[in-house]
mmCIF file of C-alpha atoms in Angstrom:
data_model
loop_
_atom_site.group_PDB
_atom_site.id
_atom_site.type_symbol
_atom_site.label_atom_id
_atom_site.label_comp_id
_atom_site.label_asym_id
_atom_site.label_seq_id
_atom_site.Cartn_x
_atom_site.Cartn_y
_atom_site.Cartn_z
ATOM 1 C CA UNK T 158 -14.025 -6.023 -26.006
ATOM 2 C CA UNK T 159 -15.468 -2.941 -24.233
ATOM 3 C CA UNK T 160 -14.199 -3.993 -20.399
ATOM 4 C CA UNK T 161 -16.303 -0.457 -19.476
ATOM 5 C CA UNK T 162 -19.237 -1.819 -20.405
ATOM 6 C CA UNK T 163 -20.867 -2.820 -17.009
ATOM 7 C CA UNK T 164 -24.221 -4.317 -18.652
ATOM 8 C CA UNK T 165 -21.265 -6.635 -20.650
ATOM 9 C CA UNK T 166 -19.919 -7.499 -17.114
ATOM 10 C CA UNK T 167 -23.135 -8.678 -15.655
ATOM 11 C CA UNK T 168 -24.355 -10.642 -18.815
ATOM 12 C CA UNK T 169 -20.796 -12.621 -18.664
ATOM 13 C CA UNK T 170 -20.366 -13.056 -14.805
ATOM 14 C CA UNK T 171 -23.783 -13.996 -13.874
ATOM 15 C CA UNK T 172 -22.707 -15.268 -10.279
ATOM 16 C CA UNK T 173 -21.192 -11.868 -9.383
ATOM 17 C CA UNK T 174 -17.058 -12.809 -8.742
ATOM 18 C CA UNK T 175 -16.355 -8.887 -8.890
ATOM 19 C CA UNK T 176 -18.371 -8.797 -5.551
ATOM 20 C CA UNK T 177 -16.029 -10.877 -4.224
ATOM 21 C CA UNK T 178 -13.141 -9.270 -5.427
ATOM 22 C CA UNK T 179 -14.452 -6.456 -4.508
ATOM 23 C CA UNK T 180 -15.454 -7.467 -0.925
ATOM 24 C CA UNK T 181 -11.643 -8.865 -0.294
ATOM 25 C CA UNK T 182 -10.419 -6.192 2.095
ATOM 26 C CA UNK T 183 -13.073 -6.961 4.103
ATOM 27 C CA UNK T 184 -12.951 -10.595 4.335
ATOM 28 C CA UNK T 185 -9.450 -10.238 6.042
ATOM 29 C CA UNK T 186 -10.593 -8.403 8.341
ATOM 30 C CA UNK T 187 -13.640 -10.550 9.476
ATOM 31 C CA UNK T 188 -11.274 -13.719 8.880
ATOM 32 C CA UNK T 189 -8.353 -12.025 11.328
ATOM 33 C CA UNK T 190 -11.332 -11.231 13.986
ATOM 34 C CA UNK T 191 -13.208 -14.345 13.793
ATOM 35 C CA UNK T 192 -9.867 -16.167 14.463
ATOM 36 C CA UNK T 193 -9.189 -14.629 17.795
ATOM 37 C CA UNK T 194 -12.303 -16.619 19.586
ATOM 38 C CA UNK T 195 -11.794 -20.203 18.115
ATOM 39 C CA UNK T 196 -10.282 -23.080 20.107
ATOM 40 C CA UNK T 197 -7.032 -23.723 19.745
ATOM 41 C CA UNK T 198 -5.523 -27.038 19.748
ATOM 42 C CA UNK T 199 -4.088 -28.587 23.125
ATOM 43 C CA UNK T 200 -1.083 -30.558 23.261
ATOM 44 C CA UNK T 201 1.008 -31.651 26.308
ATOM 45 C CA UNK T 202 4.143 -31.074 23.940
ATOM 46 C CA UNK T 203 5.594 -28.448 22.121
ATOM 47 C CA UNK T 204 5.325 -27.664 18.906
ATOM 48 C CA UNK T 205 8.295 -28.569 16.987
ATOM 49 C CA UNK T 206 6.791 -28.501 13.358
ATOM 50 C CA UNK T 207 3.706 -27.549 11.599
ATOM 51 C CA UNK T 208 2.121 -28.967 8.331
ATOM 52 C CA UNK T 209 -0.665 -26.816 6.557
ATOM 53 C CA UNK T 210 -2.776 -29.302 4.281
ATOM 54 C CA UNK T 211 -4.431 -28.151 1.462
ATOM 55 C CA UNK T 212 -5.442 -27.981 -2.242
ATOM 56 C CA UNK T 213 -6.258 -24.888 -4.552
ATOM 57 C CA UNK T 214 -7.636 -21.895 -3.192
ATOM 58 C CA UNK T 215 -7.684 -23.341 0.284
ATOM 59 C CA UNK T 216 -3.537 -24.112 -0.232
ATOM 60 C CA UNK T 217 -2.784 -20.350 -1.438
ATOM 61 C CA UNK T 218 -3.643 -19.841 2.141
ATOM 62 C CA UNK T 219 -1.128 -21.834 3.594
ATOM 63 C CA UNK T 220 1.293 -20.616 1.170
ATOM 64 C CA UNK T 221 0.844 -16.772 1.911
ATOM 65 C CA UNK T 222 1.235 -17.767 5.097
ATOM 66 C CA UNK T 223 4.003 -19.744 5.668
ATOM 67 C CA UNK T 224 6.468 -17.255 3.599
ATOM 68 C CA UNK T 225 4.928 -14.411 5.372
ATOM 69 C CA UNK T 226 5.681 -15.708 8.835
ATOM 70 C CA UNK T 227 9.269 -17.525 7.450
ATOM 71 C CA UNK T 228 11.418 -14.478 9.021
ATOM 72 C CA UNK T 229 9.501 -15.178 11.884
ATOM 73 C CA UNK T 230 8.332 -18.042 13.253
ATOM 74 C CA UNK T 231 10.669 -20.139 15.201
ATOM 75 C CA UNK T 232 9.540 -23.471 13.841
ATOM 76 C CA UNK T 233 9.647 -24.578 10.680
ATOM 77 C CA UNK T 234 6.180 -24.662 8.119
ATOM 78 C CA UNK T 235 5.593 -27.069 5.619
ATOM 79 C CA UNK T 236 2.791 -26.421 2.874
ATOM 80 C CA UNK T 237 1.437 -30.022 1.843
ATOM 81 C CA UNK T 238 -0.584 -30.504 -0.935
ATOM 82 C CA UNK T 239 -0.633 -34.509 -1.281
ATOM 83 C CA UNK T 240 -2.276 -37.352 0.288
ATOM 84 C CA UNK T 241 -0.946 -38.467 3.513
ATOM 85 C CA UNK T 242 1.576 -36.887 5.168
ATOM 86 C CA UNK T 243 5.346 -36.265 5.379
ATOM 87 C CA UNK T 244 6.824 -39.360 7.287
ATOM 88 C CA UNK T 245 8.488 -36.578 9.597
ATOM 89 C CA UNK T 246 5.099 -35.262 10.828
ATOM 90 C CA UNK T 247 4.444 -37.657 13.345
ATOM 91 C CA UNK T 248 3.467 -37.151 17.340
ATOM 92 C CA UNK T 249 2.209 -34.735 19.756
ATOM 93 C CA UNK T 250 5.209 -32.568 18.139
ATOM 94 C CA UNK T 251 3.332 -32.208 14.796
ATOM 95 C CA UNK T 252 0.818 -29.638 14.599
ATOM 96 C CA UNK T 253 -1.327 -30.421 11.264
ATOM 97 C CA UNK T 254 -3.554 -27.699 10.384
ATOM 98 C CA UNK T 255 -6.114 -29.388 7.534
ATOM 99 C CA UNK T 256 -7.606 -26.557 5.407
ATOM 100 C CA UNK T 257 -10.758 -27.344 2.806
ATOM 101 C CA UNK T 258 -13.352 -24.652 1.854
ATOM 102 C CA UNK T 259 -15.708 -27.326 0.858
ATOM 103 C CA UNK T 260 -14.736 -29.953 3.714
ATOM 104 C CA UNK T 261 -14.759 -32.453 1.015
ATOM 105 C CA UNK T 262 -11.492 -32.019 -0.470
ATOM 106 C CA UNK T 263 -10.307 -36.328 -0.220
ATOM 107 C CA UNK T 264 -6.399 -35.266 -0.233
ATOM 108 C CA UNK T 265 -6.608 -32.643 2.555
ATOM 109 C CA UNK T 266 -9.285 -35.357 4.246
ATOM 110 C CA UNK T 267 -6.278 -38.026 3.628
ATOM 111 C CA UNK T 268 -3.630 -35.944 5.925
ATOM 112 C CA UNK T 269 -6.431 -35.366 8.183
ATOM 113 C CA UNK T 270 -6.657 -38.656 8.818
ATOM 114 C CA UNK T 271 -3.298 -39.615 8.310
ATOM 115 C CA UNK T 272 -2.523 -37.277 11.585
ATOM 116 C CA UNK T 273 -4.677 -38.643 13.961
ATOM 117 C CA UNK T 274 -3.524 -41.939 13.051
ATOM 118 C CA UNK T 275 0.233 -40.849 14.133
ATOM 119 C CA UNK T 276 -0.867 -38.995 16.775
ATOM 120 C CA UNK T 277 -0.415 -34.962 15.638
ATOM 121 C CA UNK T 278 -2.026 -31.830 17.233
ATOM 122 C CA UNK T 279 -4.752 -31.164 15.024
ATOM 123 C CA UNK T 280 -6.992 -28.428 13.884
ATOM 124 C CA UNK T 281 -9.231 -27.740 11.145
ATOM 125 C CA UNK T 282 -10.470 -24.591 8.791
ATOM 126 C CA UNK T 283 -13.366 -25.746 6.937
ATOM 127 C CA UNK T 284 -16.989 -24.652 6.261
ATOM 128 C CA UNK T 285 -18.294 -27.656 6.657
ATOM 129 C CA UNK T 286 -18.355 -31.407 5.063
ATOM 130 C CA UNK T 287 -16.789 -34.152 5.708
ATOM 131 C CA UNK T 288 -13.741 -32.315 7.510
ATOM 132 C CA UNK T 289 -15.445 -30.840 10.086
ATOM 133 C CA UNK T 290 -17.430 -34.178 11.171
ATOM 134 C CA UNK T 291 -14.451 -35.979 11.444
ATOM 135 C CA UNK T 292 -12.656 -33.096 13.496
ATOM 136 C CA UNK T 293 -15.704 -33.485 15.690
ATOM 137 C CA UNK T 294 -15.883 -37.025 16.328
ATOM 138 C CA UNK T 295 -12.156 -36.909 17.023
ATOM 139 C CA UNK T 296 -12.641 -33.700 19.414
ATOM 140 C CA UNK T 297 -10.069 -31.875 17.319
ATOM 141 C CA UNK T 298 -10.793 -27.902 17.026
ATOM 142 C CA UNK T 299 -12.535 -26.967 14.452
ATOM 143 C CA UNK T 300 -12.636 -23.309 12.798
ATOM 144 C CA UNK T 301 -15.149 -22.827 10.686
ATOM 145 C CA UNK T 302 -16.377 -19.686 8.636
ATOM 146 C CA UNK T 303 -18.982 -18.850 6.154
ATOM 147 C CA UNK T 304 -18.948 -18.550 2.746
ATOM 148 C CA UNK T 305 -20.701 -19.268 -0.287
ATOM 149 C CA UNK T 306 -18.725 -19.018 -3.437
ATOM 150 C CA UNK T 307 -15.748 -20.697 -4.547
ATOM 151 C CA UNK T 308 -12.818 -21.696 -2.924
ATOM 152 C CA UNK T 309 -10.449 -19.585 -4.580
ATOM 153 C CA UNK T 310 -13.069 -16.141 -3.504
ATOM 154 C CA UNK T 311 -12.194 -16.975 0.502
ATOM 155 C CA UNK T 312 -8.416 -16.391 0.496
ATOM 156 C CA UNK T 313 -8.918 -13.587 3.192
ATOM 157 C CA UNK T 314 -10.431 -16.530 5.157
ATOM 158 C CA UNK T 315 -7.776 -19.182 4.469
ATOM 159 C CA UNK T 316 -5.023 -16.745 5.205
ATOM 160 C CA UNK T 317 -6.712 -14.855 7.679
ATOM 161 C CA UNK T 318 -7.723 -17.237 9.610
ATOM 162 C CA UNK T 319 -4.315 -18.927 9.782
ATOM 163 C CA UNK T 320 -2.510 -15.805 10.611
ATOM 164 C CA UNK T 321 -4.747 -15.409 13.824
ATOM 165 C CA UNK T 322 -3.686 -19.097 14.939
ATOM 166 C CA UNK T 323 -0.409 -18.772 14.599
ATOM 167 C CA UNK T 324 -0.571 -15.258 16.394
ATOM 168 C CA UNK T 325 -2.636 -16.581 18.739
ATOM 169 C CA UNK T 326 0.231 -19.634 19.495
ATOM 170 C CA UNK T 327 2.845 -16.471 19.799
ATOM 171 C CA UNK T 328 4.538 -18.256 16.700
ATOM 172 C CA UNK T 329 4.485 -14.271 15.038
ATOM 173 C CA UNK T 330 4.069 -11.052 16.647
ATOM 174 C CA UNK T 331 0.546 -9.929 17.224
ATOM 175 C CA UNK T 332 -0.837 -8.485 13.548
ATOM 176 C CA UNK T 333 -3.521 -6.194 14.847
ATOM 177 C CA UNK T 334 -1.812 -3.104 13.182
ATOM 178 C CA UNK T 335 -0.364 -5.276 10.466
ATOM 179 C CA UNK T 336 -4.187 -6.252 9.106
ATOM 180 C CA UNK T 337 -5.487 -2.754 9.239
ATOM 181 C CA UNK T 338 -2.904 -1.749 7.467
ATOM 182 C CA UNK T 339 -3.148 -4.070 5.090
ATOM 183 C CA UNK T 340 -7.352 -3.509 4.662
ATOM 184 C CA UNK T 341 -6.635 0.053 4.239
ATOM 185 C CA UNK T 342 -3.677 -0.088 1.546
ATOM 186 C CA UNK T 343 -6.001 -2.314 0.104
ATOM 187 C CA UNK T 344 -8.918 -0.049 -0.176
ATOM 188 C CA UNK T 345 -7.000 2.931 -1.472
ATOM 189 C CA UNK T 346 -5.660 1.077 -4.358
ATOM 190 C CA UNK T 347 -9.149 -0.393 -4.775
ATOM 191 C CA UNK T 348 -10.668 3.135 -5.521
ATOM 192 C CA UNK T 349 -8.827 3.139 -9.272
ATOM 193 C CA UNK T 350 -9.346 -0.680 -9.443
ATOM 194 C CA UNK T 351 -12.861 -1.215 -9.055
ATOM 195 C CA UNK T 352 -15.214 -1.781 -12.338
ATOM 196 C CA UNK T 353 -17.266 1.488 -12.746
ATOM 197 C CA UNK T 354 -13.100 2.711 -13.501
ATOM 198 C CA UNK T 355 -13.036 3.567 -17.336
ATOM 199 C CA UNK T 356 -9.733 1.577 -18.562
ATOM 200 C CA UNK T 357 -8.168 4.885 -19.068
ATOM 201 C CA UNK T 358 -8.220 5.456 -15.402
ATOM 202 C CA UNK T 359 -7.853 1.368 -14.451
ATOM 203 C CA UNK T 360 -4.539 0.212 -14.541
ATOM 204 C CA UNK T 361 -6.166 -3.391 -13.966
ATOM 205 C CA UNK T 362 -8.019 -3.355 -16.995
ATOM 206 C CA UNK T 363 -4.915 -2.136 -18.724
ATOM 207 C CA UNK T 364 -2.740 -4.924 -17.636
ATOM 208 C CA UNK T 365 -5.733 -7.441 -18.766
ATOM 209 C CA UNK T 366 -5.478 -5.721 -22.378
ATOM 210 C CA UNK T 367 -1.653 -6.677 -22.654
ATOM 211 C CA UNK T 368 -2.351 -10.078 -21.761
ATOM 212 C CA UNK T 369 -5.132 -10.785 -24.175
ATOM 213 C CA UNK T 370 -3.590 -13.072 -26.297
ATOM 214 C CA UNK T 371 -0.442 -13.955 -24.289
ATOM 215 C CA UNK T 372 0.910 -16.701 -21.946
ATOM 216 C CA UNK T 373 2.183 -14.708 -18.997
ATOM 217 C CA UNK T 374 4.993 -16.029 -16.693
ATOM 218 C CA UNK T 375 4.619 -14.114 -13.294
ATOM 219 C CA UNK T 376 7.661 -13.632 -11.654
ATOM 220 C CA UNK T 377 7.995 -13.029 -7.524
ATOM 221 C CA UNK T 378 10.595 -13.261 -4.968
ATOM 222 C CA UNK T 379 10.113 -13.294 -0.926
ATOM 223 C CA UNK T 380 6.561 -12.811 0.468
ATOM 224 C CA UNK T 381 5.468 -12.174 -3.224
ATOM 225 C CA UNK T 382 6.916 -15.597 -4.464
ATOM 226 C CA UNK T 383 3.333 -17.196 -3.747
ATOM 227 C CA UNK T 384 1.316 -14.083 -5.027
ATOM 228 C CA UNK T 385 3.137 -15.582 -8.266
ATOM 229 C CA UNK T 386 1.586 -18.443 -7.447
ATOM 230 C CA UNK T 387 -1.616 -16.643 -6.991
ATOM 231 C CA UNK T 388 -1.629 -14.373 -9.775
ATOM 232 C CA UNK T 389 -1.012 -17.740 -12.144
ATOM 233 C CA UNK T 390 -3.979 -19.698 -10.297
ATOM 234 C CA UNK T 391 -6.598 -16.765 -11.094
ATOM 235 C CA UNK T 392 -6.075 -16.668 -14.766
ATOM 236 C CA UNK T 393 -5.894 -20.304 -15.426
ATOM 237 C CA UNK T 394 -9.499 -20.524 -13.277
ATOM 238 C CA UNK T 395 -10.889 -17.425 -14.211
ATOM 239 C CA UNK T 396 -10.075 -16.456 -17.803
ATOM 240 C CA UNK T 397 -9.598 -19.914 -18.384
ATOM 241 C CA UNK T 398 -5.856 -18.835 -20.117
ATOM 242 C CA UNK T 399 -3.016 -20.566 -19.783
ATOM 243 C CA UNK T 400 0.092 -19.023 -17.281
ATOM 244 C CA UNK T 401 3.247 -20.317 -14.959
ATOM 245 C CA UNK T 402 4.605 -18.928 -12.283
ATOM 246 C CA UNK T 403 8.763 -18.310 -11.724
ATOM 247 C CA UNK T 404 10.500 -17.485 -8.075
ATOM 248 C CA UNK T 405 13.428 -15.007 -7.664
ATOM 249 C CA UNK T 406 16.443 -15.563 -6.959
ATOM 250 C CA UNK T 407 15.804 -19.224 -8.785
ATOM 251 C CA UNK T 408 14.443 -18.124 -12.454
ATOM 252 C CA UNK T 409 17.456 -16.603 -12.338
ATOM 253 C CA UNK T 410 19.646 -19.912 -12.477
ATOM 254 C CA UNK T 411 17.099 -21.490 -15.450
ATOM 255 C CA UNK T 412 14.279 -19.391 -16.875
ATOM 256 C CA UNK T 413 16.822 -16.954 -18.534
ATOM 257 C CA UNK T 414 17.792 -19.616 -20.667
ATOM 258 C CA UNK T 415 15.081 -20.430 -22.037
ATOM 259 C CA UNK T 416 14.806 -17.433 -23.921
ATOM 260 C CA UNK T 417 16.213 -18.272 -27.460
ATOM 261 C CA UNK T 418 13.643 -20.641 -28.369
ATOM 262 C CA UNK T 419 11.120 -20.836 -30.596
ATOM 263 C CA UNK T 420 11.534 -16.807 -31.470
ATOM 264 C CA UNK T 421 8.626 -16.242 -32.932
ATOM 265 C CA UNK T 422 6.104 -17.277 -30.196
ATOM 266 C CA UNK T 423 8.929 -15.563 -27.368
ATOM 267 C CA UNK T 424 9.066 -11.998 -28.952
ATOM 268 C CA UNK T 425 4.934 -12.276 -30.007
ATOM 269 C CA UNK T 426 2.878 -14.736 -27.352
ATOM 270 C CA UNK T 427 4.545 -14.279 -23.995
ATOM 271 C CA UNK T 428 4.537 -11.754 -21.388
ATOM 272 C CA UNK T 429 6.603 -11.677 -18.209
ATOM 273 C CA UNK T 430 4.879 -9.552 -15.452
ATOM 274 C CA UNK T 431 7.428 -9.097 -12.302
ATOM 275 C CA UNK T 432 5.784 -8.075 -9.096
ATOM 276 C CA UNK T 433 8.022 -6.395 -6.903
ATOM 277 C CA UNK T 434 7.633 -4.541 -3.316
ATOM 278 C CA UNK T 435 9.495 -1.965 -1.403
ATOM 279 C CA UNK T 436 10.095 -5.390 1.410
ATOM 280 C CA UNK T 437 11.701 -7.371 -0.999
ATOM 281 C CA UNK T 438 15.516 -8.455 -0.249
ATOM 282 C CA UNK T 439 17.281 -5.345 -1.954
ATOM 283 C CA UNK T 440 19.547 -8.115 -4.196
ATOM 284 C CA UNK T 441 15.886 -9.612 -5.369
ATOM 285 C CA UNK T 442 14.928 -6.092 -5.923
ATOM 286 C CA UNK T 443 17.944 -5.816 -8.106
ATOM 287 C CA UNK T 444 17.568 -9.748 -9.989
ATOM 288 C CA UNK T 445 14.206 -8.267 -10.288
ATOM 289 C CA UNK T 446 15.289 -5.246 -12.262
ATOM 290 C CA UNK T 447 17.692 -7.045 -14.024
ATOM 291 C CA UNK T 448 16.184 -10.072 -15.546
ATOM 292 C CA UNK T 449 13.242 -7.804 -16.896
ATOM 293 C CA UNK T 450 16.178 -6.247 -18.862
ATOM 294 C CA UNK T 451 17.317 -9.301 -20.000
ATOM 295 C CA UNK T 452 13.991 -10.317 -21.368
ATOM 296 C CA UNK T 453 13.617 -7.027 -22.714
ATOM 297 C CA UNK T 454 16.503 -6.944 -24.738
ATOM 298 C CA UNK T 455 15.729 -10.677 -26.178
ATOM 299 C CA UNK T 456 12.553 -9.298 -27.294
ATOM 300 C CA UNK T 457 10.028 -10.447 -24.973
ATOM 301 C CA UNK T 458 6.982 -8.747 -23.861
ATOM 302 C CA UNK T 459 7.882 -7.085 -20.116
ATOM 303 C CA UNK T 460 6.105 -5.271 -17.516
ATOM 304 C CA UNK T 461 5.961 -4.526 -13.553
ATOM 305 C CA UNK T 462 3.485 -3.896 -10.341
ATOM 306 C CA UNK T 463 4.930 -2.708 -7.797
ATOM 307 C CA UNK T 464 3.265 -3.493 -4.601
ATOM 308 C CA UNK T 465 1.154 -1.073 -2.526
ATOM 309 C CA UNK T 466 1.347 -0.315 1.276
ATOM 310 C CA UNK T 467 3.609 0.629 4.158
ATOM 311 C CA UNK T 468 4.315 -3.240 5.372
ATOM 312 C CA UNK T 469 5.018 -6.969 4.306
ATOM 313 C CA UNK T 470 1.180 -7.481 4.405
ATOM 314 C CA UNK T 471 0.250 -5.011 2.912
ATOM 315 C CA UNK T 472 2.498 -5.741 0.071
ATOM 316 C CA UNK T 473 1.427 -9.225 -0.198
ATOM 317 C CA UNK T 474 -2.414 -8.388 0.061
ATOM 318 C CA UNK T 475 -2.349 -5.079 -2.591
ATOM 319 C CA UNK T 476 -0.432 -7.245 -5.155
ATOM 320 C CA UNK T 477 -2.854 -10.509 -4.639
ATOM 321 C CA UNK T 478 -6.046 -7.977 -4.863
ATOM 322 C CA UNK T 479 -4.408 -6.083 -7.850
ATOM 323 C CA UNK T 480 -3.934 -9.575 -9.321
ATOM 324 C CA UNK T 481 -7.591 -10.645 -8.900
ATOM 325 C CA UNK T 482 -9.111 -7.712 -10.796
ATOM 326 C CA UNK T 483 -6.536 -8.302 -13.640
ATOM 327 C CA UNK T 484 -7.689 -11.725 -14.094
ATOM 328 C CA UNK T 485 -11.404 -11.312 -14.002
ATOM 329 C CA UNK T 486 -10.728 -8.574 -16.520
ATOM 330 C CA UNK T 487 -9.062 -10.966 -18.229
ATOM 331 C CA UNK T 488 -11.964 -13.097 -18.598
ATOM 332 C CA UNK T 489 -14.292 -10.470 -19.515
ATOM 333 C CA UNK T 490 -11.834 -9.618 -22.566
ATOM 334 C CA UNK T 491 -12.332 -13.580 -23.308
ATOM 335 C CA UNK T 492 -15.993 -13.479 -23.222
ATOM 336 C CA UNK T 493 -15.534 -16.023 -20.348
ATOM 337 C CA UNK T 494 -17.693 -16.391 -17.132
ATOM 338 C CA UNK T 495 -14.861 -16.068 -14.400
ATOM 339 C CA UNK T 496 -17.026 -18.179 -11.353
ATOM 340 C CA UNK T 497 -17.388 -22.293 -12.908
ATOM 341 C CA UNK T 498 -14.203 -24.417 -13.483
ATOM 342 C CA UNK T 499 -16.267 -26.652 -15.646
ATOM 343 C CA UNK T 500 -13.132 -29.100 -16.604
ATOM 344 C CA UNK T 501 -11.863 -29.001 -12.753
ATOM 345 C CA UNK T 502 -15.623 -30.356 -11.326
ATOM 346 C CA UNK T 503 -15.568 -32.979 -14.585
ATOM 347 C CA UNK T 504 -12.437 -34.262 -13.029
ATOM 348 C CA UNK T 505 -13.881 -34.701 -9.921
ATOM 349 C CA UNK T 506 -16.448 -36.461 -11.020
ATOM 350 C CA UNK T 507 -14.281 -39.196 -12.913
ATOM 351 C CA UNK T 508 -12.392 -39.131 -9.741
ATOM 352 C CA UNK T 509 -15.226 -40.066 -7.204
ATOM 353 C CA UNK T 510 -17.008 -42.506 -10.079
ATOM 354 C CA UNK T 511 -12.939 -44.720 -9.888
ATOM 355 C CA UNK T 512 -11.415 -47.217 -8.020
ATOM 356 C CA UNK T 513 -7.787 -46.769 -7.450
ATOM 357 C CA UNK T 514 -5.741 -48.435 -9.183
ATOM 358 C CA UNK T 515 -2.134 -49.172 -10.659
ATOM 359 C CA UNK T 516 -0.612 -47.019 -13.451
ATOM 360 C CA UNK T 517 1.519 -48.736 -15.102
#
């Protein structure tokens, strides 16, 4: 598969997801301004916790966010990805921030619901749907944004966004300098990325070719635990290919055991990718380091990115946009459109066509 061929590119992504990959820097930065003019909730108490509901590409968000501001923010930040709620987010004290790109999303309109019942702050990110009329007939806030593609193409917007609120609430120190830096690192490291790059030249495409073929396990530690996260969620929806995700220190206490069995599909099938940055803790820098040797000398198929950038953010944001363009190369190597999740909107479907019921 020729992934130079840009006539190949356009035949197989026919709803354009390399122009918003390529547009990413940018949507942080209109996501981080846009979120300094919304409302923000009002609540005669403090707030004592937060919840951040969400599901897919809106929950990557929440997770970005929530380890980016952990060294941080003085309260703690729970990432919920259920119906309901937590039975400890309950009153005034309880800020729950509902985020859906669709507005339709029925578990993230569940905790919605769930907290006005029990009487939480509110606020929701949404571009519409059913979310934001039901944050208007309660006279929660509502933040909404524009975009037309899919969920998982609008994580400058559900991070973005959410790092202006909680900015905004003085929960983290203003990130004016933080974003720019972060669009800029962003950019430069875009320049080699970018599709008109011959592979020689594209160290995206190159990473794609080793993974042709291969179930990758994406390792991550710190503020680049849920880029793991990330990195995994992009190649399942847009190549379609099967990966997992490990966190550092924690792999570290498991995964390496797992490394005997079966041989033949370790030393052949897999691939473990670590993604390190100059901000990780300098003993998960290390772990890092170390367990790549490890698989290395079992036989298993290694390699690294190291992050880009002169901050957390920018680490964070480099290694999520370097992770985007491997995956869509990914699917071009497969001969897959990146844009429909054709099994994921079946699902739906069944979903919205049953009644609940009991599993037994």
């Amino acid at each position: 598969m020729n992934l130079d061929d840009l006539s190949l590119l356009s035949q197989l992504d026919p709803q354009n997801m390399l122009a918003e990959i390529d547009n990413l820097p940018q949507q942080l930065a209109t996501a981080w301004q846009l979120g300094q003019s919304l409302p923000l909730p009002q609540t005669d108490a403090p707030i004592e916790r937060i919840v951040l509901s969400g599901m897919g590409g809106s929950a990557i968000g929440a997770d970005l966010l929530a380890a980016y501001a952990a060294e941080t923010c003085p309260v703690p930040v729970i990432v919920h990805r259920d119906y309901g709620l937590p039975a400890f987010a309950n009153g005034p004290g309880t800020l729950l921030v509902a985020s859906s790109h669709s507005g339709n999303t029925e578990e993230t309109l569940d905790s919605f619901n769930t907290a006005l019942q029990r009487g939480c702050a509110a606020l929701a990110i949404t571009t519409g749907g059913k979310l934001a009329q039901a944050a208007a007939s309660a006279n929660t806030p509502l933040w909404t944004f524009t975009h037309q593609g899919q969920p998982r193409a609008a994580v400058g917007y559900s991070f973005g966004l959410l790092l202006a609120l909680f900015s905004r609430l003085r929960l983290i120190p203003d990130q004016v300098d933080e974003v720019a830096g972060a669009v800029e690192s962003m950019r430069q490291q875009q320049a080699n990325l970018r599709a008109e790059i011959p592979a020689a030249l594209n160290p995206a495409k190159r990473y794609a070719g080793q993974l042709v073929g291969r179930w990758v396990t994406v390792f991550g530690s710190g503020a680049l635990a849920p880029v793991a996260r990330r990195w995994k969620t992009q190649i399942n929806e847009l190549a379609k290919a099967p990966a997992n995700f490990e966190f550092l220190p924690e792999a570290d206490h498991n995964a390496l055991a797992a490394l005997a069995n079966p041989a033949d599909l370790l030393q052949s099938r897999t691939l473990a990718m670590f993604l390190v940055a100059p901000s990780d803790h300098p003993r998960n820098r290390l772990r890092s380091e170390f367990t790549r040797q490890v698989f290395m000398l079992e036989g298993s198929n290694t390699d690294f990115y190291l992050a880009k950038g002169n901050s957390k953010l920018a680490h964070m944001f480099t290694a999520l946009h370097f992770g985007d363009y491997l995956a869509y190369y990914l699917a071009i190597a497969y001969q897959t459109d990146p844009t429909p999740v054709e099994a994921l909107a079946h699902l739906k479907e069944m979903l919205a066509n049953a009644k609940d019921s009991n599993v037994s």
